[in-house]
Amino acid sequence: MALSICKRVCQFCKKPRLVFASRGLFTDNNVSSKSPKDKVKFASCPPRILSGIQPTGIPHIGNYVGAIKNWVSLQQKYDDVMYSIVDLHSVTVPQDPVTLRQNIYDMTACILACGIDPEKSILFQQSRVSEHAELAWLLSCLCTLPRLEHLPQWKEKSAKVKEPGVGLFTYPILQTADIILYKSTDVPVGEDQIHHIELARHLARTFNRNFGVIFPKPNALIGEIPKIRSLRNPQSKMSKSEINPLSRIELTDTADEIQEKMKKAVSDFTPTISYDPENRPAISNLIDIHSAFTDLFPDEICENAMLMNTIEYKQRVADVVITSLKPIREEIIRLQQDKPYLDSVLQKGSERAQNIARQTMAEVKSLMGLI
Ligand code: AMP
Ligand code: TRP
């Protein structure tokens, strides 16, 4: 695949924007894969994109612009793309079985409605491919405790749970298994996942060194779109866990609900529209949302909104979001009523994934002396 890279400078943040493919991603692969030393550590494999999302129900617009929208554009640019509903990751914290099952369907419906084509991409449910758990076990025997103890997400997440389970501690190993089981080369994730991709590299390298060079180096593809912030509290990111539903727009929200949430979004006392995330986080968040839905840069947006006050501008952003989400919302509702179809997508995708997974596991087991 040829990468088209172009440079633009944002007038407000003054940062050059390195645009990977059409817009929005950069890679953390800053070590030249051509160095002879590197060749020994990692196998050379054709590009394969893989990412995963936990089934948390209906995604909000932060999940959409931060993850799913990128998945759709990567599907158009790469030939070999795999996306997983990572339900085994969800059970690292307590789940109600009925809700979890519904959430798996809802997330599948949303991903399809946003434009993932199950013929082009392999869309699958992690728990239907038992090799994930099998490889995770083998990798856990190669991973030292300090490697996991230092991971920021463990510190953060375990502090929130009364008695954190072992699964929560070892879940980054499962994530490594998700990635290397398919010999994935590029992994689109949010910045919060960089440490997990580093662990994947470390364990792939360790396996290669101990048993034989079969795994390529997984690189993180980081979205360059800024985190979308809560509409009620722009100090924190838009999140499912915030109690106030006015803080987030979900993909199935009606036009009226979006209007209402935008109207009630906090702003500041300056009536004009300017992009300044540090000093004007609330209005800059609305500009980020507007930018993510239109692919306009913040400077272009501010120029167009020169004659608007905040009330008028909120209405403008609401209109953009309502128009963009309308077809997605309608498709989600249609798909939610067709569970047999959703099931067949997940089953076919999981079978395709398992065909690849089985081959890797046969290699792994043979190299480790298990078969
Ligand atoms: P989560 O369910 O929070 O783990 O998020 C799933 C995906 O959506 C991850 O790739 C996150 O990086 C992304 N994401 C979550 N919240 C936001 C947000 N507020 N803004 C942008 N991306 C987000
Ligand atoms: N841990 C990721 C998250 O919380 C989800 C995930 C699981 C993932 N397995 C993956 C992402 C493999 C990329 C590749 O967002």
mmCIF file of C-alpha atoms and ligand atoms in Angstrom:
data_model
loop_
_atom_site.group_PDB
_atom_site.id
_atom_site.type_symbol
_atom_site.label_atom_id
_atom_site.label_comp_id
_atom_site.label_asym_id
_atom_site.label_seq_id
_atom_site.Cartn_x
_atom_site.Cartn_y
_atom_site.Cartn_z
ATOM 1 C CA MET A 1 0.000 0.000 0.000
ATOM 2 C CA ALA A 2 1.339 3.438 -0.860
ATOM 3 C CA LEU A 3 1.119 5.936 1.963
ATOM 4 C CA SER A 4 0.150 9.441 0.995
ATOM 5 C CA ILE A 5 1.605 11.848 3.516
ATOM 6 C CA CYS A 6 0.956 15.564 3.362
ATOM 7 C CA LYS A 7 1.778 18.422 5.730
ATOM 8 C CA ARG A 8 -0.470 21.236 6.876
ATOM 9 C CA VAL A 9 -0.010 23.690 9.689
ATOM 10 C CA CYS A 10 -2.915 24.541 11.950
ATOM 11 C CA GLN A 11 -3.125 28.315 12.300
ATOM 12 C CA PHE A 12 -4.099 28.093 15.975
ATOM 13 C CA CYS A 13 -2.038 25.344 17.502
ATOM 14 C CA LYS A 14 0.790 26.046 14.970
ATOM 15 C CA LYS A 15 1.577 22.369 14.894
ATOM 16 C CA PRO A 16 2.437 20.801 11.580
ATOM 17 C CA ARG A 17 -0.087 18.085 10.893
ATOM 18 C CA LEU A 18 1.432 14.999 9.421
ATOM 19 C CA VAL A 19 -1.444 13.344 7.712
ATOM 20 C CA PHE A 20 -1.151 9.608 7.339
ATOM 21 C CA ALA A 21 -3.243 8.377 4.447
ATOM 22 C CA SER A 22 -6.111 10.858 3.964
ATOM 23 C CA ARG A 23 -6.270 12.287 7.485
ATOM 24 C CA GLY A 24 -5.931 11.457 11.045
ATOM 25 C CA LEU A 25 -3.317 8.829 11.927
ATOM 26 C CA PHE A 26 0.365 8.697 12.651
ATOM 27 C CA THR A 27 2.474 5.702 13.466
ATOM 28 C CA ASP A 28 4.698 5.205 16.492
ATOM 29 C CA ASN A 29 7.096 3.138 14.412
ATOM 30 C CA ASN A 30 10.123 5.380 14.750
ATOM 31 C CA VAL A 31 12.697 2.588 14.627
ATOM 32 C CA SER A 32 13.790 1.841 11.093
ATOM 33 C CA SER A 33 12.698 -1.675 10.274
ATOM 34 C CA LYS A 34 15.561 -1.817 7.807
ATOM 35 C CA SER A 35 18.310 -2.094 10.406
ATOM 36 C CA PRO A 36 19.833 -5.596 10.303
ATOM 37 C CA LYS A 37 19.446 -5.901 14.089
ATOM 38 C CA ASP A 38 15.729 -5.321 13.769
ATOM 39 C CA LYS A 39 15.346 -7.937 11.077
ATOM 40 C CA VAL A 40 16.538 -10.591 13.454
ATOM 41 C CA LYS A 41 14.027 -9.632 16.138
ATOM 42 C CA PHE A 42 10.929 -9.396 13.978
ATOM 43 C CA ALA A 43 9.561 -11.311 11.046
ATOM 44 C CA SER A 44 8.757 -9.464 7.870
ATOM 45 C CA CYS A 45 5.042 -9.883 7.163
ATOM 46 C CA PRO A 46 2.599 -8.163 4.783
ATOM 47 C CA PRO A 47 0.633 -5.236 6.280
ATOM 48 C CA ARG A 48 -2.325 -6.277 8.367
ATOM 49 C CA ILE A 49 -4.437 -3.852 10.386
ATOM 50 C CA LEU A 50 -6.065 -5.090 13.571
ATOM 51 C CA SER A 51 -7.988 -3.301 16.271
ATOM 52 C CA GLY A 52 -10.470 -4.112 18.988
ATOM 53 C CA ILE A 53 -13.256 -2.371 20.850
ATOM 54 C CA GLN A 54 -15.002 -3.467 24.014
ATOM 55 C CA PRO A 55 -18.762 -4.035 23.739
ATOM 56 C CA THR A 56 -19.902 -1.155 25.917
ATOM 57 C CA GLY A 57 -23.304 -0.679 24.256
ATOM 58 C CA ILE A 58 -24.059 2.273 22.018
ATOM 59 C CA PRO A 59 -20.866 4.264 21.352
ATOM 60 C CA HIS A 60 -20.746 8.025 21.907
ATOM 61 C CA ILE A 61 -19.336 10.486 19.370
ATOM 62 C CA GLY A 62 -15.927 10.301 21.113
ATOM 63 C CA ASN A 63 -15.748 6.563 20.333
ATOM 64 C CA TYR A 64 -16.968 7.293 16.821
ATOM 65 C CA VAL A 65 -14.458 9.968 15.856
ATOM 66 C CA GLY A 66 -11.639 8.553 18.006
ATOM 67 C CA ALA A 67 -11.898 4.959 16.820
ATOM 68 C CA ILE A 68 -14.671 3.719 14.521
ATOM 69 C CA LYS A 69 -14.361 6.484 11.895
ATOM 70 C CA ASN A 70 -10.642 5.720 11.538
ATOM 71 C CA TRP A 71 -11.428 2.035 11.176
ATOM 72 C CA VAL A 72 -13.679 2.838 8.234
ATOM 73 C CA SER A 73 -11.029 4.887 6.451
ATOM 74 C CA LEU A 74 -8.367 2.211 7.065
ATOM 75 C CA GLN A 75 -10.706 -0.374 5.566
ATOM 76 C CA GLN A 76 -10.693 1.690 2.372
ATOM 77 C CA LYS A 77 -6.911 1.970 2.264
ATOM 78 C CA TYR A 78 -5.659 -1.462 3.282
ATOM 79 C CA ASP A 79 -6.470 -4.863 1.838
ATOM 80 C CA ASP A 80 -6.131 -6.845 5.029
ATOM 81 C CA VAL A 81 -8.109 -5.425 7.916
ATOM 82 C CA MET A 82 -9.495 -7.133 11.034
ATOM 83 C CA TYR A 83 -11.723 -5.655 13.739
ATOM 84 C CA SER A 84 -12.720 -7.445 16.895
ATOM 85 C CA ILE A 85 -15.463 -6.983 19.464
ATOM 86 C CA VAL A 86 -13.253 -7.803 22.435
ATOM 87 C CA ASP A 87 -15.763 -9.312 24.833
ATOM 88 C CA LEU A 88 -13.108 -11.250 26.767
ATOM 89 C CA HIS A 89 -11.682 -7.878 27.763
ATOM 90 C CA SER A 90 -15.071 -6.731 29.054
ATOM 91 C CA VAL A 91 -15.281 -9.543 31.598
ATOM 92 C CA THR A 92 -12.168 -8.247 33.385
ATOM 93 C CA VAL A 93 -14.730 -6.225 35.362
ATOM 94 C CA PRO A 94 -18.111 -7.578 36.547
ATOM 95 C CA GLN A 95 -20.737 -7.834 33.791
ATOM 96 C CA ASP A 96 -24.415 -8.636 33.838
ATOM 97 C CA PRO A 97 -24.777 -11.502 31.285
ATOM 98 C CA VAL A 98 -28.010 -10.198 29.723
ATOM 99 C CA THR A 99 -26.568 -6.702 29.293
ATOM 100 C CA LEU A 100 -23.268 -8.026 27.945
ATOM 101 C CA ARG A 101 -25.032 -10.108 25.279
ATOM 102 C CA GLN A 102 -27.096 -7.066 24.233
ATOM 103 C CA ASN A 103 -23.991 -4.865 24.216
ATOM 104 C CA ILE A 104 -22.234 -7.259 21.822
ATOM 105 C CA TYR A 105 -25.151 -6.984 19.381
ATOM 106 C CA ASP A 106 -25.381 -3.215 19.816
ATOM 107 C CA MET A 107 -21.672 -2.676 19.186
ATOM 108 C CA THR A 108 -21.811 -4.923 16.107
ATOM 109 C CA ALA A 109 -24.812 -2.997 14.752
ATOM 110 C CA CYS A 110 -23.042 0.324 15.371
ATOM 111 C CA ILE A 111 -19.786 -0.712 13.715
ATOM 112 C CA LEU A 112 -21.647 -1.963 10.640
ATOM 113 C CA ALA A 113 -23.840 1.143 10.512
ATOM 114 C CA CYS A 114 -20.756 3.376 10.637
ATOM 115 C CA GLY A 115 -19.468 1.753 7.466
ATOM 116 C CA ILE A 116 -17.471 -1.372 8.293
ATOM 117 C CA ASP A 117 -18.126 -3.755 5.433
ATOM 118 C CA PRO A 118 -17.941 -7.376 6.660
ATOM 119 C CA GLU A 119 -16.940 -8.512 3.187
ATOM 120 C CA LYS A 120 -13.916 -6.198 3.131
ATOM 121 C CA SER A 121 -12.894 -6.344 6.778
ATOM 122 C CA ILE A 122 -12.944 -9.372 9.026
ATOM 123 C CA LEU A 123 -15.329 -8.321 11.807
ATOM 124 C CA PHE A 124 -15.387 -10.893 14.593
ATOM 125 C CA GLN A 125 -16.226 -11.613 18.199
ATOM 126 C CA GLN A 126 -13.110 -12.363 20.215
ATOM 127 C CA SER A 127 -14.628 -15.101 22.419
ATOM 128 C CA ARG A 128 -15.715 -17.102 19.340
ATOM 129 C CA VAL A 129 -12.015 -17.607 18.521
ATOM 130 C CA SER A 130 -10.701 -19.672 21.432
ATOM 131 C CA GLU A 131 -7.088 -19.247 20.253
ATOM 132 C CA HIS A 132 -7.011 -15.758 21.835
ATOM 133 C CA ALA A 133 -7.247 -17.208 25.324
ATOM 134 C CA GLU A 134 -4.901 -20.062 24.445
ATOM 135 C CA LEU A 135 -2.139 -17.797 23.137
ATOM 136 C CA ALA A 136 -2.656 -15.407 26.058
ATOM 137 C CA TRP A 137 -1.836 -18.253 28.450
ATOM 138 C CA LEU A 138 1.374 -19.144 26.636
ATOM 139 C CA LEU A 139 2.401 -15.474 26.511
ATOM 140 C CA SER A 140 1.658 -15.031 30.199
ATOM 141 C CA CYS A 141 4.398 -17.564 30.834
ATOM 142 C CA LEU A 142 6.839 -15.268 28.988
ATOM 143 C CA CYS A 143 5.794 -12.073 30.784
ATOM 144 C CA THR A 144 7.307 -10.931 34.068
ATOM 145 C CA LEU A 145 5.226 -9.364 36.848
ATOM 146 C CA PRO A 146 7.051 -5.988 36.820
ATOM 147 C CA ARG A 147 6.159 -5.569 33.115
ATOM 148 C CA LEU A 148 2.481 -5.527 34.062
ATOM 149 C CA GLU A 149 2.732 -3.787 37.426
ATOM 150 C CA HIS A 150 4.097 -0.647 35.811
ATOM 151 C CA LEU A 151 1.349 -0.265 33.245
ATOM 152 C CA PRO A 152 -0.567 2.975 33.932
ATOM 153 C CA GLN A 153 -3.959 1.453 33.077
ATOM 154 C CA TRP A 154 -3.541 -1.226 35.724
ATOM 155 C CA LYS A 155 -2.791 1.411 38.359
ATOM 156 C CA GLU A 156 -5.737 3.492 37.235
ATOM 157 C CA LYS A 157 -8.306 0.731 36.767
ATOM 158 C CA SER A 158 -7.417 -1.355 39.822
ATOM 159 C CA ALA A 159 -7.762 1.725 42.029
ATOM 160 C CA LYS A 160 -11.406 2.000 40.946
ATOM 161 C CA VAL A 161 -12.355 -1.604 41.821
ATOM 162 C CA LYS A 162 -12.652 -2.927 45.359
ATOM 163 C CA GLU A 163 -11.035 -6.307 44.721
ATOM 164 C CA PRO A 164 -9.461 -6.237 41.237
ATOM 165 C CA GLY A 165 -9.330 -9.627 39.545
ATOM 166 C CA VAL A 166 -6.250 -11.287 38.084
ATOM 167 C CA GLY A 167 -7.818 -10.863 34.618
ATOM 168 C CA LEU A 168 -7.702 -7.084 34.982
ATOM 169 C CA PHE A 169 -3.997 -7.350 35.783
ATOM 170 C CA THR A 170 -3.139 -9.677 32.888
ATOM 171 C CA TYR A 171 -5.476 -8.204 30.279
ATOM 172 C CA PRO A 172 -2.654 -6.461 28.373
ATOM 173 C CA ILE A 173 -1.266 -9.958 27.684
ATOM 174 C CA LEU A 174 -4.612 -10.916 26.150
ATOM 175 C CA GLN A 175 -4.367 -7.757 24.054
ATOM 176 C CA THR A 176 -0.905 -8.860 22.874
ATOM 177 C CA ALA A 177 -2.405 -12.225 21.922
ATOM 178 C CA ASP A 178 -5.204 -10.431 19.990
ATOM 179 C CA ILE A 179 -2.578 -8.594 17.982
ATOM 180 C CA ILE A 180 0.124 -11.182 17.309
ATOM 181 C CA LEU A 181 -2.256 -14.112 16.763
ATOM 182 C CA TYR A 182 -2.875 -12.578 13.324
ATOM 183 C CA LYS A 183 0.707 -11.346 12.829
ATOM 184 C CA SER A 184 -0.740 -7.828 12.708
ATOM 185 C CA THR A 185 1.632 -5.061 11.669
ATOM 186 C CA ASP A 186 -0.460 -1.953 12.446
ATOM 187 C CA VAL A 187 -2.814 -1.376 15.328
ATOM 188 C CA PRO A 188 -5.066 1.707 15.347
ATOM 189 C CA VAL A 189 -5.566 2.755 18.981
ATOM 190 C CA GLY A 190 -5.974 5.781 21.198
ATOM 191 C CA GLU A 191 -2.907 7.245 22.907
ATOM 192 C CA ASP A 192 -3.906 5.566 26.178
ATOM 193 C CA GLN A 193 -3.048 2.199 24.579
ATOM 194 C CA ILE A 194 0.566 2.946 23.619
ATOM 195 C CA HIS A 195 1.979 1.054 26.607
ATOM 196 C CA HIS A 196 -0.043 -1.993 25.636
ATOM 197 C CA ILE A 197 1.361 -1.919 22.098
ATOM 198 C CA GLU A 198 4.849 -1.649 23.588
ATOM 199 C CA LEU A 199 4.121 -4.756 25.631
ATOM 200 C CA ALA A 200 2.942 -6.508 22.444
ATOM 201 C CA ARG A 201 6.252 -5.626 20.792
ATOM 202 C CA HIS A 202 8.197 -6.809 23.801
ATOM 203 C CA LEU A 203 6.396 -10.163 23.985
ATOM 204 C CA ALA A 204 6.588 -10.692 20.203
ATOM 205 C CA ARG A 205 10.313 -10.002 20.384
ATOM 206 C CA THR A 206 10.733 -12.313 23.384
ATOM 207 C CA PHE A 207 8.898 -15.133 21.621
ATOM 208 C CA ASN A 208 10.921 -14.617 18.439
ATOM 209 C CA ARG A 209 14.189 -14.654 20.376
ATOM 210 C CA ASN A 210 13.344 -17.736 22.465
ATOM 211 C CA PHE A 211 11.629 -19.929 19.890
ATOM 212 C CA GLY A 212 11.948 -18.621 16.325
ATOM 213 C CA VAL A 213 11.230 -15.439 14.407
ATOM 214 C CA ILE A 214 7.575 -15.632 13.339
ATOM 215 C CA PHE A 215 5.990 -12.432 14.625
ATOM 216 C CA PRO A 216 6.271 -9.017 12.936
ATOM 217 C CA LYS A 217 6.663 -5.813 14.887
ATOM 218 C CA PRO A 218 3.263 -4.346 15.783
ATOM 219 C CA ASN A 219 3.082 -0.570 15.386
ATOM 220 C CA ALA A 220 0.475 1.666 16.958
ATOM 221 C CA LEU A 221 -1.455 3.906 14.595
ATOM 222 C CA ILE A 222 -2.483 6.834 16.723
ATOM 223 C CA GLY A 223 -5.470 8.997 15.847
ATOM 224 C CA GLU A 224 -4.434 12.631 15.606
ATOM 225 C CA ILE A 225 -7.958 13.883 16.335
ATOM 226 C CA PRO A 226 -7.969 15.377 19.833
ATOM 227 C CA LYS A 227 -9.972 13.632 22.524
ATOM 228 C CA ILE A 228 -13.589 14.748 22.497
ATOM 229 C CA ARG A 229 -14.442 16.195 25.890
ATOM 230 C CA SER A 230 -17.524 15.974 28.062
ATOM 231 C CA LEU A 231 -20.174 18.530 27.104
ATOM 232 C CA ARG A 232 -20.832 19.206 30.785
ATOM 233 C CA ASN A 233 -17.277 19.161 32.046
ATOM 234 C CA PRO A 234 -14.690 19.947 29.371
ATOM 235 C CA GLN A 235 -11.854 19.151 31.796
ATOM 236 C CA SER A 236 -12.497 15.433 31.293
ATOM 237 C CA LYS A 237 -12.986 13.340 28.167
ATOM 238 C CA MET A 238 -16.416 12.323 26.925
ATOM 239 C CA SER A 239 -17.063 8.997 28.585
ATOM 240 C CA LYS A 240 -19.686 6.328 29.187
ATOM 241 C CA SER A 241 -18.853 6.374 32.861
ATOM 242 C CA GLU A 242 -19.915 10.011 33.443
ATOM 243 C CA ILE A 243 -23.271 9.859 35.240
ATOM 244 C CA ASN A 244 -24.888 12.848 33.512
ATOM 245 C CA PRO A 245 -26.211 11.701 30.088
ATOM 246 C CA LEU A 246 -26.143 15.339 28.917
ATOM 247 C CA SER A 247 -22.350 15.020 28.899
ATOM 248 C CA ARG A 248 -22.264 12.841 25.787
ATOM 249 C CA ILE A 249 -23.980 12.362 22.448
ATOM 250 C CA GLU A 250 -24.634 8.741 21.570
ATOM 251 C CA LEU A 251 -24.914 7.476 18.002
ATOM 252 C CA THR A 252 -28.605 6.662 18.441
ATOM 253 C CA ASP A 253 -29.590 10.032 19.949
ATOM 254 C CA THR A 254 -32.511 11.717 18.176
ATOM 255 C CA ALA A 255 -32.233 15.172 16.593
ATOM 256 C CA ASP A 256 -34.117 16.631 19.577
ATOM 257 C CA GLU A 257 -31.774 14.977 22.069
ATOM 258 C CA ILE A 258 -28.716 16.301 20.213
ATOM 259 C CA GLN A 259 -30.215 19.824 20.092
ATOM 260 C CA GLU A 260 -30.919 19.684 23.812
ATOM 261 C CA LYS A 261 -27.429 18.406 24.710
ATOM 262 C CA MET A 262 -25.716 21.009 22.528
ATOM 263 C CA LYS A 263 -27.871 23.784 23.933
ATOM 264 C CA LYS A 264 -26.941 22.733 27.473
ATOM 265 C CA ALA A 265 -23.246 22.228 26.667
ATOM 266 C CA VAL A 266 -21.183 24.459 28.947
ATOM 267 C CA SER A 267 -19.457 27.425 27.317
ATOM 268 C CA ASP A 268 -17.624 30.468 28.669
ATOM 269 C CA PHE A 269 -18.285 34.191 28.944
ATOM 270 C CA THR A 270 -16.635 35.172 25.657
ATOM 271 C CA PRO A 271 -19.315 35.388 22.967
ATOM 272 C CA THR A 272 -17.020 34.966 19.913
ATOM 273 C CA ILE A 273 -15.743 31.704 18.441
ATOM 274 C CA SER A 274 -12.015 31.023 18.793
ATOM 275 C CA TYR A 275 -9.919 27.879 19.119
ATOM 276 C CA ASP A 276 -7.845 27.844 22.293
ATOM 277 C CA PRO A 277 -8.036 24.417 24.011
ATOM 278 C CA GLU A 278 -6.098 25.628 27.047
ATOM 279 C CA ASN A 279 -7.997 28.797 27.864
ATOM 280 C CA ARG A 280 -11.323 28.042 26.170
ATOM 281 C CA PRO A 281 -11.691 24.257 26.513
ATOM 282 C CA ALA A 282 -15.493 24.207 26.202
ATOM 283 C CA ILE A 283 -15.796 26.103 22.923
ATOM 284 C CA SER A 284 -12.649 24.418 21.552
ATOM 285 C CA ASN A 285 -14.289 21.056 22.266
ATOM 286 C CA LEU A 286 -17.275 22.061 20.125
ATOM 287 C CA ILE A 287 -14.849 23.094 17.381
ATOM 288 C CA ASP A 288 -13.078 19.708 17.703
ATOM 289 C CA ILE A 289 -16.434 17.941 17.309
ATOM 290 C CA HIS A 290 -17.298 20.138 14.315
ATOM 291 C CA SER A 291 -13.856 19.476 12.815
ATOM 292 C CA ALA A 292 -14.101 15.715 13.315
ATOM 293 C CA PHE A 293 -17.473 15.546 11.591
ATOM 294 C CA THR A 294 -16.569 17.785 8.637
ATOM 295 C CA ASP A 295 -12.804 17.270 8.219
ATOM 296 C CA LEU A 296 -12.437 21.089 8.314
ATOM 297 C CA PHE A 297 -9.492 22.417 10.338
ATOM 298 C CA PRO A 298 -10.213 24.547 13.426
ATOM 299 C CA ASP A 299 -8.867 27.678 11.721
ATOM 300 C CA GLU A 300 -11.240 27.196 8.795
ATOM 301 C CA ILE A 301 -14.147 26.672 11.188
ATOM 302 C CA CYS A 302 -13.356 29.828 13.166
ATOM 303 C CA GLU A 303 -13.092 31.855 9.993
ATOM 304 C CA ASN A 304 -16.507 30.630 8.861
ATOM 305 C CA ALA A 305 -17.979 31.330 12.303
ATOM 306 C CA MET A 306 -16.537 34.848 12.585
ATOM 307 C CA LEU A 307 -19.967 36.481 12.692
ATOM 308 C CA MET A 308 -21.560 33.981 15.058
ATOM 309 C CA ASN A 309 -22.015 34.102 18.810
ATOM 310 C CA THR A 310 -21.784 30.958 20.982
ATOM 311 C CA ILE A 311 -25.533 30.302 20.903
ATOM 312 C CA GLU A 312 -25.601 30.421 17.105
ATOM 313 C CA TYR A 313 -22.440 28.365 16.870
ATOM 314 C CA LYS A 314 -23.815 25.628 19.159
ATOM 315 C CA GLN A 315 -26.802 25.411 16.808
ATOM 316 C CA ARG A 316 -24.409 25.098 13.853
ATOM 317 C CA VAL A 317 -22.512 22.224 15.497
ATOM 318 C CA ALA A 318 -25.799 20.545 16.467
ATOM 319 C CA ASP A 319 -26.924 20.716 12.813
ATOM 320 C CA VAL A 320 -23.644 19.182 11.595
ATOM 321 C CA VAL A 321 -23.835 16.341 14.125
ATOM 322 C CA ILE A 322 -27.549 15.685 13.484
ATOM 323 C CA THR A 323 -27.036 15.527 9.695
ATOM 324 C CA SER A 324 -23.972 13.247 9.972
ATOM 325 C CA LEU A 325 -25.548 10.886 12.486
ATOM 326 C CA LYS A 326 -28.988 10.615 10.828
ATOM 327 C CA PRO A 327 -28.143 7.792 8.368
ATOM 328 C CA ILE A 328 -25.995 6.023 10.979
ATOM 329 C CA ARG A 329 -28.763 6.177 13.571
ATOM 330 C CA GLU A 330 -31.359 4.837 11.138
ATOM 331 C CA GLU A 331 -29.088 1.963 10.116
ATOM 332 C CA ILE A 332 -28.294 1.062 13.744
ATOM 333 C CA ILE A 333 -32.021 0.861 14.547
ATOM 334 C CA ARG A 334 -32.652 -1.291 11.465
ATOM 335 C CA LEU A 335 -29.768 -3.658 12.307
ATOM 336 C CA GLN A 336 -30.724 -3.923 15.980
ATOM 337 C CA GLN A 337 -33.958 -5.567 14.841
ATOM 338 C CA ASP A 338 -32.103 -8.166 12.776
ATOM 339 C CA LYS A 339 -30.191 -10.275 15.287
ATOM 340 C CA PRO A 340 -29.936 -13.310 12.970
ATOM 341 C CA TYR A 341 -28.026 -11.102 10.502
ATOM 342 C CA LEU A 342 -25.750 -9.717 13.237
ATOM 343 C CA ASP A 343 -25.120 -13.271 14.427
ATOM 344 C CA SER A 344 -24.243 -14.441 10.937
ATOM 345 C CA VAL A 345 -21.792 -11.549 10.453
ATOM 346 C CA LEU A 346 -20.049 -12.364 13.728
ATOM 347 C CA GLN A 347 -20.026 -16.092 13.009
ATOM 348 C CA LYS A 348 -18.620 -15.753 9.468
ATOM 349 C CA GLY A 349 -16.058 -13.179 10.594
ATOM 350 C CA SER A 350 -15.000 -15.352 13.523
ATOM 351 C CA GLU A 351 -14.561 -18.374 11.257
ATOM 352 C CA ARG A 352 -12.357 -16.347 8.906
ATOM 353 C CA ALA A 353 -10.345 -15.092 11.871
ATOM 354 C CA GLN A 354 -10.040 -18.583 13.325
ATOM 355 C CA ASN A 355 -8.604 -19.936 10.061
ATOM 356 C CA ILE A 356 -5.688 -17.538 10.477
ATOM 357 C CA ALA A 357 -5.467 -18.038 14.246
ATOM 358 C CA ARG A 358 -5.211 -21.832 13.916
ATOM 359 C CA GLN A 359 -2.200 -21.549 11.626
ATOM 360 C CA THR A 360 -0.375 -19.247 14.036
ATOM 361 C CA MET A 361 -1.169 -21.506 17.003
ATOM 362 C CA ALA A 362 0.158 -24.546 15.131
ATOM 363 C CA GLU A 363 3.436 -22.674 14.526
ATOM 364 C CA VAL A 364 3.610 -21.433 18.112
ATOM 365 C CA LYS A 365 2.930 -24.855 19.630
ATOM 366 C CA SER A 366 5.399 -26.557 17.355
ATOM 367 C CA LEU A 367 8.154 -24.021 18.116
ATOM 368 C CA MET A 368 7.484 -24.304 21.860
ATOM 369 C CA GLY A 369 7.645 -28.084 21.742
ATOM 370 C CA LEU A 370 3.997 -28.645 22.598
ATOM 371 C CA ILE A 371 3.262 -30.570 19.422
HETATM 372 P P1 AMP B 1 -13.351 3.131 25.525
HETATM 373 O O1 AMP B 1 -14.666 2.444 25.398
HETATM 374 O O2 AMP B 1 -13.321 4.339 26.397
HETATM 375 O O3 AMP B 1 -12.212 2.175 25.823
HETATM 376 O O4 AMP B 1 -13.010 3.692 24.052
HETATM 377 C C1 AMP B 1 -13.038 2.928 22.872
HETATM 378 C C2 AMP B 1 -12.268 3.685 21.808
HETATM 379 O O5 AMP B 1 -12.789 5.005 21.630
HETATM 380 C C3 AMP B 1 -10.781 3.860 22.140
HETATM 381 O O6 AMP B 1 -10.040 3.708 20.937
HETATM 382 C C4 AMP B 1 -10.659 5.281 22.643
HETATM 383 O O7 AMP B 1 -9.396 5.841 22.374
HETATM 384 C C5 AMP B 1 -11.766 5.987 21.873
HETATM 385 N N1 AMP B 1 -12.354 7.050 22.703
HETATM 386 C C6 AMP B 1 -13.022 6.883 23.872
HETATM 387 N N2 AMP B 1 -13.444 8.064 24.375
HETATM 388 C C7 AMP B 1 -13.010 9.009 23.501
HETATM 389 C C8 AMP B 1 -13.124 10.428 23.447
HETATM 390 N N3 AMP B 1 -13.755 11.104 24.392
HETATM 391 N N4 AMP B 1 -12.572 11.075 22.405
HETATM 392 C C9 AMP B 1 -11.934 10.396 21.430
HETATM 393 N N5 AMP B 1 -11.785 9.062 21.416
HETATM 394 C C10 AMP B 1 -12.315 8.367 22.427
HETATM 395 N N1 TRP B 2 -7.582 -2.573 25.177
HETATM 396 C C1 TRP B 2 -8.232 -1.847 24.122
HETATM 397 C C2 TRP B 2 -9.087 -0.729 24.742
HETATM 398 O O1 TRP B 2 -9.397 -0.798 25.909
HETATM 399 C C3 TRP B 2 -9.121 -2.734 23.274
HETATM 400 C C4 TRP B 2 -8.363 -3.834 22.610
HETATM 401 C C5 TRP B 2 -8.362 -5.124 22.991
HETATM 402 C C6 TRP B 2 -7.518 -3.703 21.488
HETATM 403 N N2 TRP B 2 -7.589 -5.865 22.162
HETATM 404 C C7 TRP B 2 -7.062 -5.039 21.214
HETATM 405 C C8 TRP B 2 -7.128 -2.639 20.688
HETATM 406 C C9 TRP B 2 -6.182 -5.279 20.177
HETATM 407 C C10 TRP B 2 -6.244 -2.899 19.644
HETATM 408 C C11 TRP B 2 -5.780 -4.217 19.389
HETATM 409 O O2 TRP B 2 -9.460 0.207 24.035
#
